């Protein structure tokens, strides 16, 4: 039987915990209704499922009030709400040179309408020295929008230090936690995060089509909603309600997805993000050690596994990332991702634009044996062997 | 049910109704989540009905935990 080794968890985690499938099946088979819209038993039960998911996700990020979390389709939608909602009328924003297009594209779109964007330069390992960002903060700076960890190199950003500086100056800090939610501990208050955008389908181990945005108390008055529509609340008025989370949740939500996300987030919460982090850091250290020992392999990003999320980008001398990925898939059953990973600026920063890199991203269900299999496969490809 | 009818707790959102439901359940106070009665509001949302005799205990249980928009008699 051919073996499948899935190392693309930074794009979407797989496999998923059994409890996620069970929760989604249970919703479909015995609830199914529109949450809280109609007041009957099934409608209220659907709303209870969503509230429970909100509470679980809030607990993961140390958010005291679960209603501060609005559910979205993904981190991209959450980032668009935050960026368009805060900066839609222009002003000045600071970001980093390691951002994903889910941050850069909304910023560039608004730049065309008068927003001024400064990107703090990062090192060739993707690291940001806060001393390179702080001088960019001006009296008119409205927000800092930054990733918690690069999806290309995994490099962790100094969010706590940036958060303290922003809070002092009254600047909103918006963090893209796509790569870290569920696998790197996050405490929104301790880190001084004002807005946290997360996705459900990566390290939270939930289904695709789920994500959310946390807004610190009071920020809903400063962040405009992207969409308006039915919320099952304040129905006598034809204007969108201004309170959390209804302001950002127009229309029927993805209840089946949120049911799955709640179960998956509960699975992580039960084990503890710290324990998940420790396990994955061990896998990354093993992967870094293995890949670094192969002649012709250049590993990008910081060498210390504890300073990166579970993402390892590398290049092979004489073999393009796309050819290598094709061979890993066809000959070794290894699922990996080549190219730019939707983050051109990050590749310019680490010097791999436009060829890109080959990316391995282990996850909660990856085993040390999977890592060894992948390292051996890369070694053989580097030696020019087909298998 | 008493002769006076029911008391109804109104909230701004469904999420708050369900947070209040959890609080009342934990406090073992009798209640039911129902559609908002037409005589109160044309809102298509839900509210919580309880026995007026329990009013003080309900208010006390929710204080500081969930923001109540209004308490009505129906």
Tab-separated table of C-alpha atoms in Angstrom:
chain	number	residue	atom	x	y	z
A	1	UNK	CA	0.000	0.000	0.000
A	2	UNK	CA	1.368	3.389	-0.895
A	3	UNK	CA	2.062	5.718	1.970
A	4	UNK	CA	0.704	9.282	2.153
A	5	UNK	CA	2.674	11.799	4.161
A	6	UNK	CA	0.820	15.093	4.390
A	7	UNK	CA	3.191	18.008	4.980
A	8	UNK	CA	1.014	20.901	3.876
A	9	UNK	CA	-0.608	21.792	7.193
A	10	UNK	CA	0.301	25.461	6.776
A	11	UNK	CA	-2.118	25.563	3.814
A	12	UNK	CA	-4.827	23.392	5.420
A	13	UNK	CA	-4.368	20.882	8.208
A	14	UNK	CA	-5.165	17.265	7.521
A	15	UNK	CA	-6.220	14.803	8.811
A	16	UNK	CA	-8.830	16.252	11.160
A	17	UNK	CA	-9.811	15.017	14.615
A	18	UNK	CA	-12.679	12.518	14.727
A	19	UNK	CA	-14.669	14.887	16.982
A	20	UNK	CA	-14.868	17.433	14.133
A	21	UNK	CA	-16.559	14.973	11.770
A	22	UNK	CA	-18.898	13.817	14.550
A	23	UNK	CA	-19.955	17.377	15.399
A	24	UNK	CA	-20.619	18.202	11.742
A	25	UNK	CA	-22.602	14.993	11.215
A	26	UNK	CA	-24.589	15.598	14.402
A	27	UNK	CA	-25.468	19.117	13.272
A	28	UNK	CA	-26.591	17.880	9.866
A	29	UNK	CA	-28.549	14.898	11.088
A	30	UNK	CA	-30.259	16.278	14.164
A	31	UNK	CA	-30.160	20.098	14.233
A	32	UNK	CA	-29.793	21.678	10.808
A	33	UNK	CA	-31.762	24.872	11.502
A	34	UNK	CA	-30.877	28.545	11.098
A	35	UNK	CA	-29.186	29.677	14.349
A	36	UNK	CA	-31.328	31.896	16.564
A	37	UNK	CA	-33.423	33.246	13.729
A	38	UNK	CA	-36.726	31.590	14.489
A	39	UNK	CA	-37.016	30.831	18.171
A	40	UNK	CA	-37.953	27.173	17.792
A	41	UNK	CA	-36.078	24.363	19.510
A	42	UNK	CA	-33.802	23.507	16.580
A	43	UNK	CA	-33.016	27.126	15.786
A	44	UNK	CA	-32.042	27.766	19.403
A	45	UNK	CA	-29.982	24.571	19.479
A	46	UNK	CA	-28.074	25.762	16.384
A	47	UNK	CA	-27.383	29.082	18.130
A	48	UNK	CA	-26.171	27.198	21.225
A	49	UNK	CA	-23.669	25.311	19.074
A	50	UNK	CA	-22.318	28.595	17.721
A	51	UNK	CA	-22.077	30.138	21.190
A	52	UNK	CA	-20.217	27.072	22.474
A	53	UNK	CA	-17.736	27.366	19.570
A	54	UNK	CA	-17.290	31.063	20.335
A	55	UNK	CA	-16.553	30.249	23.978
A	56	UNK	CA	-14.006	27.579	23.072
A	57	UNK	CA	-12.170	29.794	20.591
A	58	UNK	CA	-12.204	32.710	23.077
A	59	UNK	CA	-10.698	30.446	25.761
A	60	UNK	CA	-7.852	29.495	23.386
A	61	UNK	CA	-6.815	33.125	22.973
A	62	UNK	CA	-7.529	34.163	26.608
A	63	UNK	CA	-10.394	36.417	25.477
A	64	UNK	CA	-12.593	36.981	28.543
A	65	UNK	CA	-15.816	37.808	26.660
A	66	UNK	CA	-16.656	35.287	23.902
A	67	UNK	CA	-18.947	37.810	22.181
A	68	UNK	CA	-15.798	39.741	21.190
A	69	UNK	CA	-15.207	37.047	18.538
A	70	UNK	CA	-17.045	37.395	15.206
A	71	UNK	CA	-17.008	34.332	12.962
A	72	UNK	CA	-15.929	34.745	9.334
A	73	UNK	CA	-15.267	32.485	6.347
A	74	UNK	CA	-11.500	32.528	6.910
A	75	UNK	CA	-8.618	34.728	8.079
A	76	UNK	CA	-8.718	36.624	4.772
A	77	UNK	CA	-12.264	37.823	5.425
A	78	UNK	CA	-11.320	38.724	9.011
A	79	UNK	CA	-8.297	40.702	7.782
A	80	UNK	CA	-10.420	42.457	5.159
A	81	UNK	CA	-12.941	43.503	7.822
A	82	UNK	CA	-10.116	44.787	10.040
A	83	UNK	CA	-8.155	46.546	7.279
A	84	UNK	CA	-11.053	48.048	5.292
A	85	UNK	CA	-12.998	48.762	8.478
A	86	UNK	CA	-10.166	50.603	10.230
A	87	UNK	CA	-8.315	52.119	7.288
A	88	UNK	CA	-10.988	52.527	4.614
A	89	UNK	CA	-10.902	56.281	4.975
A	90	UNK	CA	-7.129	56.512	4.553
A	91	UNK	CA	-4.406	57.441	7.015
A	92	UNK	CA	-1.113	55.713	7.725
A	93	UNK	CA	-0.451	52.038	8.433
A	94	UNK	CA	2.694	50.052	9.207
A	95	UNK	CA	3.233	46.424	8.233
A	96	UNK	CA	6.244	44.124	7.692
A	97	UNK	CA	8.073	42.841	4.630
A	98	UNK	CA	7.060	39.234	5.454
A	99	UNK	CA	3.310	39.506	4.923
A	100	UNK	CA	0.939	37.183	3.085
A	101	UNK	CA	-1.238	38.604	0.319
A	102	UNK	CA	-4.241	38.401	2.660
A	103	UNK	CA	-2.664	41.421	4.372
A	104	UNK	CA	-0.839	43.028	1.443
A	105	UNK	CA	-3.661	42.959	-1.113
A	106	UNK	CA	-6.241	44.773	1.038
A	107	UNK	CA	-3.511	47.271	2.018
A	108	UNK	CA	-2.473	47.804	-1.617
A	109	UNK	CA	-6.111	48.189	-2.664
A	110	UNK	CA	-6.543	50.963	-0.107
A	111	UNK	CA	-3.194	52.491	-1.068
A	112	UNK	CA	-4.794	53.244	-4.423
A	113	UNK	CA	-7.416	55.236	-2.499
A	114	UNK	CA	-5.033	57.288	-0.381
A	115	UNK	CA	-3.824	55.002	2.415
A	116	UNK	CA	-0.104	55.401	3.146
A	117	UNK	CA	1.640	52.063	3.747
A	118	UNK	CA	5.088	51.538	5.280
A	119	UNK	CA	6.579	48.046	5.501
A	120	UNK	CA	9.235	47.466	8.162
A	121	UNK	CA	12.206	45.621	6.653
A	122	UNK	CA	12.954	42.102	7.901
A	123	UNK	CA	16.230	40.158	7.749
A	124	UNK	CA	17.063	37.396	5.245
A	125	UNK	CA	15.855	34.915	7.895
A	126	UNK	CA	12.533	36.756	8.026
A	127	UNK	CA	13.170	38.267	11.444
A	128	UNK	CA	11.852	41.662	12.453
A	129	UNK	CA	13.888	43.760	14.848
A	130	UNK	CA	11.342	46.028	16.609
A	131	UNK	CA	13.917	48.831	16.244
A	132	UNK	CA	13.251	48.729	12.498
A	133	UNK	CA	9.504	49.131	13.000
A	134	UNK	CA	9.193	51.635	15.831
A	135	UNK	CA	10.694	54.602	13.872
A	136	UNK	CA	7.952	54.116	11.260
A	137	UNK	CA	5.210	54.876	13.811
A	138	UNK	CA	4.004	58.452	13.430
A	139	UNK	CA	1.418	60.540	15.272
A	140	UNK	CA	-1.038	59.887	12.423
A	141	UNK	CA	-0.424	56.108	12.290
A	142	UNK	CA	-3.768	54.374	12.717
A	143	UNK	CA	-2.688	50.753	12.844
A	144	UNK	CA	0.060	48.169	12.641
A	145	UNK	CA	-1.030	45.114	10.669
A	146	UNK	CA	1.395	42.244	11.011
A	147	UNK	CA	1.616	38.474	10.867
A	148	UNK	CA	2.298	36.460	14.014
A	149	UNK	CA	4.449	34.032	12.014
A	150	UNK	CA	5.494	34.018	8.374
A	151	UNK	CA	3.821	31.354	6.259
A	152	UNK	CA	7.056	31.086	4.236
A	153	UNK	CA	9.763	30.786	6.898
A	154	UNK	CA	7.690	30.299	10.064
A	155	UNK	CA	9.642	33.125	11.682
A	156	UNK	CA	7.774	34.400	14.760
A	157	UNK	CA	7.303	38.154	15.002
A	158	UNK	CA	7.930	40.081	18.264
A	159	UNK	CA	4.217	40.793	18.784
A	160	UNK	CA	4.497	41.545	22.512
A	161	UNK	CA	7.067	44.293	21.980
A	162	UNK	CA	5.185	45.808	19.060
A	163	UNK	CA	1.933	45.577	21.044
A	164	UNK	CA	3.364	47.469	24.012
A	165	UNK	CA	4.654	50.230	21.710
A	166	UNK	CA	1.314	50.480	19.886
A	167	UNK	CA	-0.751	50.577	23.080
A	168	UNK	CA	1.461	53.380	24.440
A	169	UNK	CA	0.813	55.427	21.310
A	170	UNK	CA	-2.877	54.596	20.913
A	171	UNK	CA	-2.240	52.704	17.641
A	172	UNK	CA	-4.386	49.644	16.899
A	173	UNK	CA	-2.418	46.390	16.550
A	174	UNK	CA	-3.986	43.901	14.146
A	175	UNK	CA	-2.356	40.453	14.114
A	176	UNK	CA	-2.718	37.833	11.393
A	177	UNK	CA	-2.671	34.571	13.366
A	178	UNK	CA	-3.295	32.317	10.342
A	179	UNK	CA	-0.142	30.310	10.987
A	180	UNK	CA	-0.215	30.306	14.776
A	181	UNK	CA	-3.780	30.023	16.116
A	182	UNK	CA	-3.910	26.577	17.727
A	183	UNK	CA	-0.173	25.883	17.595
A	184	UNK	CA	1.543	28.880	19.233
A	185	UNK	CA	0.139	30.226	22.530
A	186	UNK	CA	-1.768	33.504	22.084
A	187	UNK	CA	-2.972	35.757	24.904
A	188	UNK	CA	-4.554	38.848	23.379
A	189	UNK	CA	-4.266	40.966	26.523
A	190	UNK	CA	-0.731	39.962	27.488
A	191	UNK	CA	0.399	40.573	23.882
A	192	UNK	CA	-1.593	43.835	23.617
A	193	UNK	CA	-3.397	42.665	20.506
A	194	UNK	CA	-6.377	44.840	19.505
A	195	UNK	CA	-7.581	42.788	16.549
A	196	UNK	CA	-6.770	39.117	15.989
A	197	UNK	CA	-7.615	37.466	12.670
A	198	UNK	CA	-7.566	33.658	12.691
A	199	UNK	CA	-8.545	30.817	10.430
A	200	UNK	CA	-10.248	27.592	11.464
A	201	UNK	CA	-8.829	25.169	8.910
A	202	UNK	CA	-5.136	25.269	9.800
A	203	UNK	CA	-3.738	24.566	13.285
A	204	UNK	CA	-7.182	24.831	14.909
A	205	UNK	CA	-7.840	21.600	12.928
A	206	UNK	CA	-11.319	22.758	11.867
A	207	UNK	CA	-13.039	22.670	8.476
A	208	UNK	CA	-12.372	25.059	5.585
A	209	UNK	CA	-14.731	28.011	5.413
A	210	UNK	CA	-14.321	28.950	9.072
A	211	UNK	CA	-12.358	31.705	10.798
A	212	UNK	CA	-12.897	34.757	12.907
A	213	UNK	CA	-11.945	38.177	14.107
A	214	UNK	CA	-11.430	39.264	17.716
A	215	UNK	CA	-11.914	42.965	18.433
A	216	UNK	CA	-10.893	44.486	21.728
A	217	UNK	CA	-13.695	46.103	23.783
A	218	UNK	CA	-14.922	49.300	22.091
A	219	UNK	CA	-13.164	48.764	18.744
A	220	UNK	CA	-16.440	47.823	17.062
A	221	UNK	CA	-17.195	51.559	17.105
A	222	UNK	CA	-14.082	52.244	14.977
A	223	UNK	CA	-14.188	49.296	12.567
A	224	UNK	CA	-16.835	49.551	9.861
A	225	UNK	CA	-18.589	46.346	8.768
A	226	UNK	CA	-17.815	45.037	5.257
A	227	UNK	CA	-21.319	43.652	4.779
A	228	UNK	CA	-24.790	44.401	6.020
A	229	UNK	CA	-27.741	42.056	6.311
A	230	UNK	CA	-29.904	39.930	8.551
A	231	UNK	CA	-28.619	39.059	12.013
A	232	UNK	CA	-31.745	37.822	13.815
A	233	UNK	CA	-31.386	40.842	16.115
A	234	UNK	CA	-32.710	44.435	16.073
A	235	UNK	CA	-34.897	43.398	13.129
A	236	UNK	CA	-37.169	46.404	13.480
A	237	UNK	CA	-34.317	48.594	12.189
A	238	UNK	CA	-33.018	48.738	8.632
A	239	UNK	CA	-29.524	49.688	9.760
A	240	UNK	CA	-26.900	47.133	10.751
A	241	UNK	CA	-26.677	46.640	14.550
A	242	UNK	CA	-23.492	48.133	16.020
A	243	UNK	CA	-22.797	45.501	18.696
A	244	UNK	CA	-20.584	42.428	18.775
A	245	UNK	CA	-20.665	39.985	17.158
A	246	UNK	CA	-23.787	40.748	15.084
A	247	UNK	CA	-22.233	43.817	13.440
A	248	UNK	CA	-19.827	41.599	11.460
A	249	UNK	CA	-22.032	38.519	11.051
A	250	UNK	CA	-24.617	39.501	8.442
A	251	UNK	CA	-26.432	36.595	6.836
A	252	UNK	CA	-26.809	32.939	7.729
A	253	UNK	CA	-23.492	31.680	9.084
A	254	UNK	CA	-21.627	28.492	8.201
A	255	UNK	CA	-23.173	26.716	11.187
A	256	UNK	CA	-22.055	23.234	10.174
A	257	UNK	CA	-18.509	24.526	9.771
A	258	UNK	CA	-18.605	26.394	13.060
A	259	UNK	CA	-19.902	23.229	14.769
A	260	UNK	CA	-16.816	21.445	13.428
A	261	UNK	CA	-14.509	24.304	14.379
A	262	UNK	CA	-15.874	24.330	17.938
A	263	UNK	CA	-15.197	20.602	18.298
A	264	UNK	CA	-11.688	20.894	16.822
A	265	UNK	CA	-10.798	23.912	18.937
A	266	UNK	CA	-12.030	21.955	21.964
A	267	UNK	CA	-9.721	19.098	20.932
A	268	UNK	CA	-6.775	21.539	20.975
A	269	UNK	CA	-7.903	23.213	24.205
A	270	UNK	CA	-8.103	19.814	25.938
A	271	UNK	CA	-4.520	18.999	24.983
A	272	UNK	CA	-3.259	22.525	25.558
A	273	UNK	CA	-1.662	24.771	22.942
A	274	UNK	CA	1.644	24.555	24.870
A	275	UNK	CA	1.694	20.770	24.496
A	276	UNK	CA	0.841	21.009	20.774
A	277	UNK	CA	3.597	23.581	20.379
A	278	UNK	CA	6.165	21.421	22.146
A	279	UNK	CA	5.330	18.405	19.995
A	280	UNK	CA	5.453	20.330	16.717
A	281	UNK	CA	8.669	22.134	17.698
A	282	UNK	CA	10.253	18.698	18.137
A	283	UNK	CA	9.127	17.721	14.631
A	284	UNK	CA	10.469	20.967	13.166
A	285	UNK	CA	13.832	20.544	14.931
A	286	UNK	CA	14.084	17.020	13.498
A	287	UNK	CA	13.188	18.307	10.029
A	288	UNK	CA	15.679	21.192	10.228
A	289	UNK	CA	18.477	18.877	11.367
A	290	UNK	CA	17.700	16.336	8.636
A	291	UNK	CA	17.396	18.808	5.774
A	292	UNK	CA	20.469	20.802	6.825
A	293	UNK	CA	22.618	17.679	6.604
A	294	UNK	CA	21.771	17.119	2.907
A	295	UNK	CA	24.344	18.539	0.440
A	296	UNK	CA	22.713	21.016	-1.939
A	297	UNK	CA	19.822	21.894	0.394
A	298	UNK	CA	19.490	25.472	1.673
A	299	UNK	CA	17.062	25.880	4.560
A	300	UNK	CA	15.555	29.365	4.928
A	301	UNK	CA	14.582	31.144	8.115
A	302	UNK	CA	15.944	30.941	11.641
A	303	UNK	CA	17.847	27.777	12.641
A	304	UNK	CA	16.216	27.562	16.087
A	305	UNK	CA	12.932	25.595	15.906
A	306	UNK	CA	11.587	27.343	19.002
A	307	UNK	CA	11.610	30.660	17.145
A	308	UNK	CA	9.440	29.535	14.265
A	309	UNK	CA	6.014	28.058	13.682
A	310	UNK	CA	5.767	24.560	12.178
A	311	UNK	CA	6.886	25.667	8.705
A	312	UNK	CA	10.167	24.885	6.924
A	313	UNK	CA	11.020	26.402	3.543
A	314	UNK	CA	14.043	25.197	1.600
A	315	UNK	CA	15.564	25.136	-1.857
A	316	UNK	CA	17.447	22.383	-3.656
A	317	UNK	CA	20.445	23.162	-5.813
A	318	UNK	CA	19.679	22.341	-9.439
A	319	UNK	CA	16.063	21.235	-8.852
A	320	UNK	CA	13.157	23.680	-9.064
A	321	UNK	CA	10.652	23.636	-6.164
A	322	UNK	CA	7.852	22.569	-8.516
A	323	UNK	CA	9.852	19.652	-9.977
A	324	UNK	CA	10.821	18.548	-6.484
A	325	UNK	CA	7.208	18.666	-5.277
A	326	UNK	CA	6.089	16.649	-8.289
A	327	UNK	CA	8.653	13.972	-7.527
A	328	UNK	CA	7.876	13.962	-3.782
A	329	UNK	CA	4.218	13.373	-4.597
A	330	UNK	CA	4.600	10.839	-7.405
A	331	UNK	CA	7.491	8.806	-5.999
A	332	UNK	CA	7.218	9.169	-2.229
A	333	UNK	CA	3.568	10.015	-1.457
A	334	UNK	CA	4.631	13.287	0.171
A	335	UNK	CA	2.272	16.266	-0.114
A	336	UNK	CA	4.219	19.543	-0.029
A	337	UNK	CA	3.882	22.991	-1.509
A	338	UNK	CA	6.204	24.782	-3.960
A	339	UNK	CA	6.375	28.387	-5.095
A	340	UNK	CA	5.654	31.746	-3.542
A	341	UNK	CA	2.963	30.705	-1.017
A	342	UNK	CA	0.959	33.881	-1.766
A	343	UNK	CA	3.686	35.980	-0.145
A	344	UNK	CA	5.883	37.651	-2.805
A	345	UNK	CA	7.257	40.257	-0.414
A	346	UNK	CA	8.422	37.556	2.009
A	347	UNK	CA	10.311	35.804	-0.822
A	348	UNK	CA	11.949	39.079	-1.859
A	349	UNK	CA	13.024	39.530	1.762
A	350	UNK	CA	14.645	36.097	2.036
A	351	UNK	CA	16.051	36.229	-1.523
A	352	UNK	CA	13.969	33.486	-3.140
A	353	UNK	CA	11.832	35.593	-5.511
A	354	UNK	CA	10.568	34.683	-8.106
A	355	UNK	CA	11.512	30.967	-7.987
A	356	UNK	CA	10.042	30.467	-4.532
A	357	UNK	CA	10.796	27.612	-2.167
A	358	UNK	CA	9.657	24.134	-1.303
A	359	UNK	CA	7.681	24.134	1.908
A	360	UNK	CA	7.142	21.336	4.428
A	361	UNK	CA	4.643	22.099	7.166
A	362	UNK	CA	4.076	19.334	9.713
A	363	UNK	CA	1.032	19.312	11.950
A	364	UNK	CA	-0.518	17.754	15.014
A	365	UNK	CA	-0.930	14.346	13.348
A	366	UNK	CA	2.528	14.243	11.724
A	367	UNK	CA	4.867	11.620	13.206
A	368	UNK	CA	8.676	11.629	13.566
A	369	UNK	CA	8.688	8.728	11.057
A	370	UNK	CA	6.896	10.972	8.534
A	371	UNK	CA	9.671	13.536	8.983
A	372	UNK	CA	12.387	10.912	8.472
A	373	UNK	CA	10.636	9.637	5.328
A	374	UNK	CA	10.492	13.191	3.943
A	375	UNK	CA	14.150	13.911	4.745
A	376	UNK	CA	15.216	10.685	3.053
A	377	UNK	CA	13.124	11.503	-0.023
A	378	UNK	CA	14.693	14.967	-0.300
A	379	UNK	CA	18.163	13.421	0.054
A	380	UNK	CA	17.454	11.067	-2.832
A	381	UNK	CA	16.057	13.829	-5.024
A	382	UNK	CA	19.110	15.978	-4.206
A	383	UNK	CA	21.318	13.121	-5.384
A	384	UNK	CA	19.426	13.057	-8.661
A	385	UNK	CA	17.691	9.720	-7.969
A	386	UNK	CA	14.088	9.170	-9.037
A	387	UNK	CA	13.285	7.110	-5.963
B	1	UNK	CA	-47.083	30.367	36.234
B	2	UNK	CA	-48.628	33.007	38.479
B	3	UNK	CA	-51.821	34.973	37.927
B	4	UNK	CA	-49.769	37.969	36.823
B	5	UNK	CA	-48.537	36.140	33.703
B	6	UNK	CA	-44.897	35.988	32.691
B	7	UNK	CA	-41.831	38.146	32.847
B	8	UNK	CA	-39.730	38.395	29.718
B	9	UNK	CA	-36.029	39.301	29.496
B	10	UNK	CA	-35.028	41.101	26.315
B	11	UNK	CA	-31.453	41.236	25.020
B	12	UNK	CA	-29.706	42.886	22.086
B	13	UNK	CA	-28.663	39.642	20.441
B	14	UNK	CA	-29.250	35.918	20.296
B	15	UNK	CA	-25.744	35.344	21.676
B	16	UNK	CA	-26.644	37.298	24.806
B	17	UNK	CA	-29.902	35.357	25.200
B	18	UNK	CA	-27.943	32.123	25.181
B	19	UNK	CA	-25.278	33.419	27.578
B	20	UNK	CA	-28.112	34.400	29.949
B	21	UNK	CA	-29.677	30.968	29.477
B	22	UNK	CA	-26.433	29.371	30.664
B	23	UNK	CA	-26.295	31.639	33.716
B	24	UNK	CA	-29.910	30.879	34.684
B	25	UNK	CA	-29.351	27.145	34.176
B	26	UNK	CA	-26.322	27.249	36.474
B	27	UNK	CA	-28.348	29.186	39.071
B	28	UNK	CA	-31.134	26.575	38.755
B	29	UNK	CA	-33.716	29.261	37.977
B	30	UNK	CA	-36.698	28.152	35.886
B	31	UNK	CA	-36.887	29.794	32.432
B	32	UNK	CA	-37.604	29.167	28.745
B	33	UNK	CA	-36.132	30.618	25.556
B	34	UNK	CA	-39.053	31.731	23.349
B	35	UNK	CA	-39.618	33.928	20.282
B	36	UNK	CA	-40.119	37.585	21.261
B	37	UNK	CA	-43.922	38.048	21.800
B	38	UNK	CA	-45.472	40.289	19.130
B	39	UNK	CA	-46.945	42.711	21.734
B	40	UNK	CA	-43.402	43.605	22.872
B	41	UNK	CA	-41.545	43.983	19.604
B	42	UNK	CA	-41.630	43.008	15.959
B	43	UNK	CA	-38.073	41.706	16.351
B	44	UNK	CA	-37.688	38.239	14.845
B	45	UNK	CA	-35.355	37.276	17.681
B	46	UNK	CA	-35.692	35.300	20.879
B	47	UNK	CA	-36.054	36.212	24.562
B	48	UNK	CA	-36.248	34.451	27.923
B	49	UNK	CA	-39.527	33.922	29.773
B	50	UNK	CA	-39.630	33.324	33.547
B	51	UNK	CA	-41.949	33.425	36.548
B	52	UNK	CA	-42.360	36.996	37.906
B	53	UNK	CA	-42.007	35.589	41.429
B	54	UNK	CA	-38.359	34.833	40.546
B	55	UNK	CA	-37.658	38.329	39.260
B	56	UNK	CA	-35.206	39.454	41.959
B	57	UNK	CA	-33.240	36.227	41.833
B	58	UNK	CA	-33.065	36.329	38.018
B	59	UNK	CA	-31.861	39.940	38.005
B	60	UNK	CA	-29.274	39.156	40.653
B	61	UNK	CA	-27.992	36.085	38.816
B	62	UNK	CA	-27.480	38.014	35.570
B	63	UNK	CA	-25.985	41.166	37.144
B	64	UNK	CA	-22.507	41.850	35.816
B	65	UNK	CA	-22.633	38.791	33.564
B	66	UNK	CA	-25.014	39.570	30.729
B	67	UNK	CA	-26.443	42.922	29.773
B	68	UNK	CA	-30.258	42.873	29.833
B	69	UNK	CA	-31.943	45.383	27.523
B	70	UNK	CA	-35.328	45.314	29.199
B	71	UNK	CA	-37.596	43.284	31.477
B	72	UNK	CA	-41.283	43.234	30.439
B	73	UNK	CA	-44.509	41.666	31.678
B	74	UNK	CA	-46.590	39.735	29.202
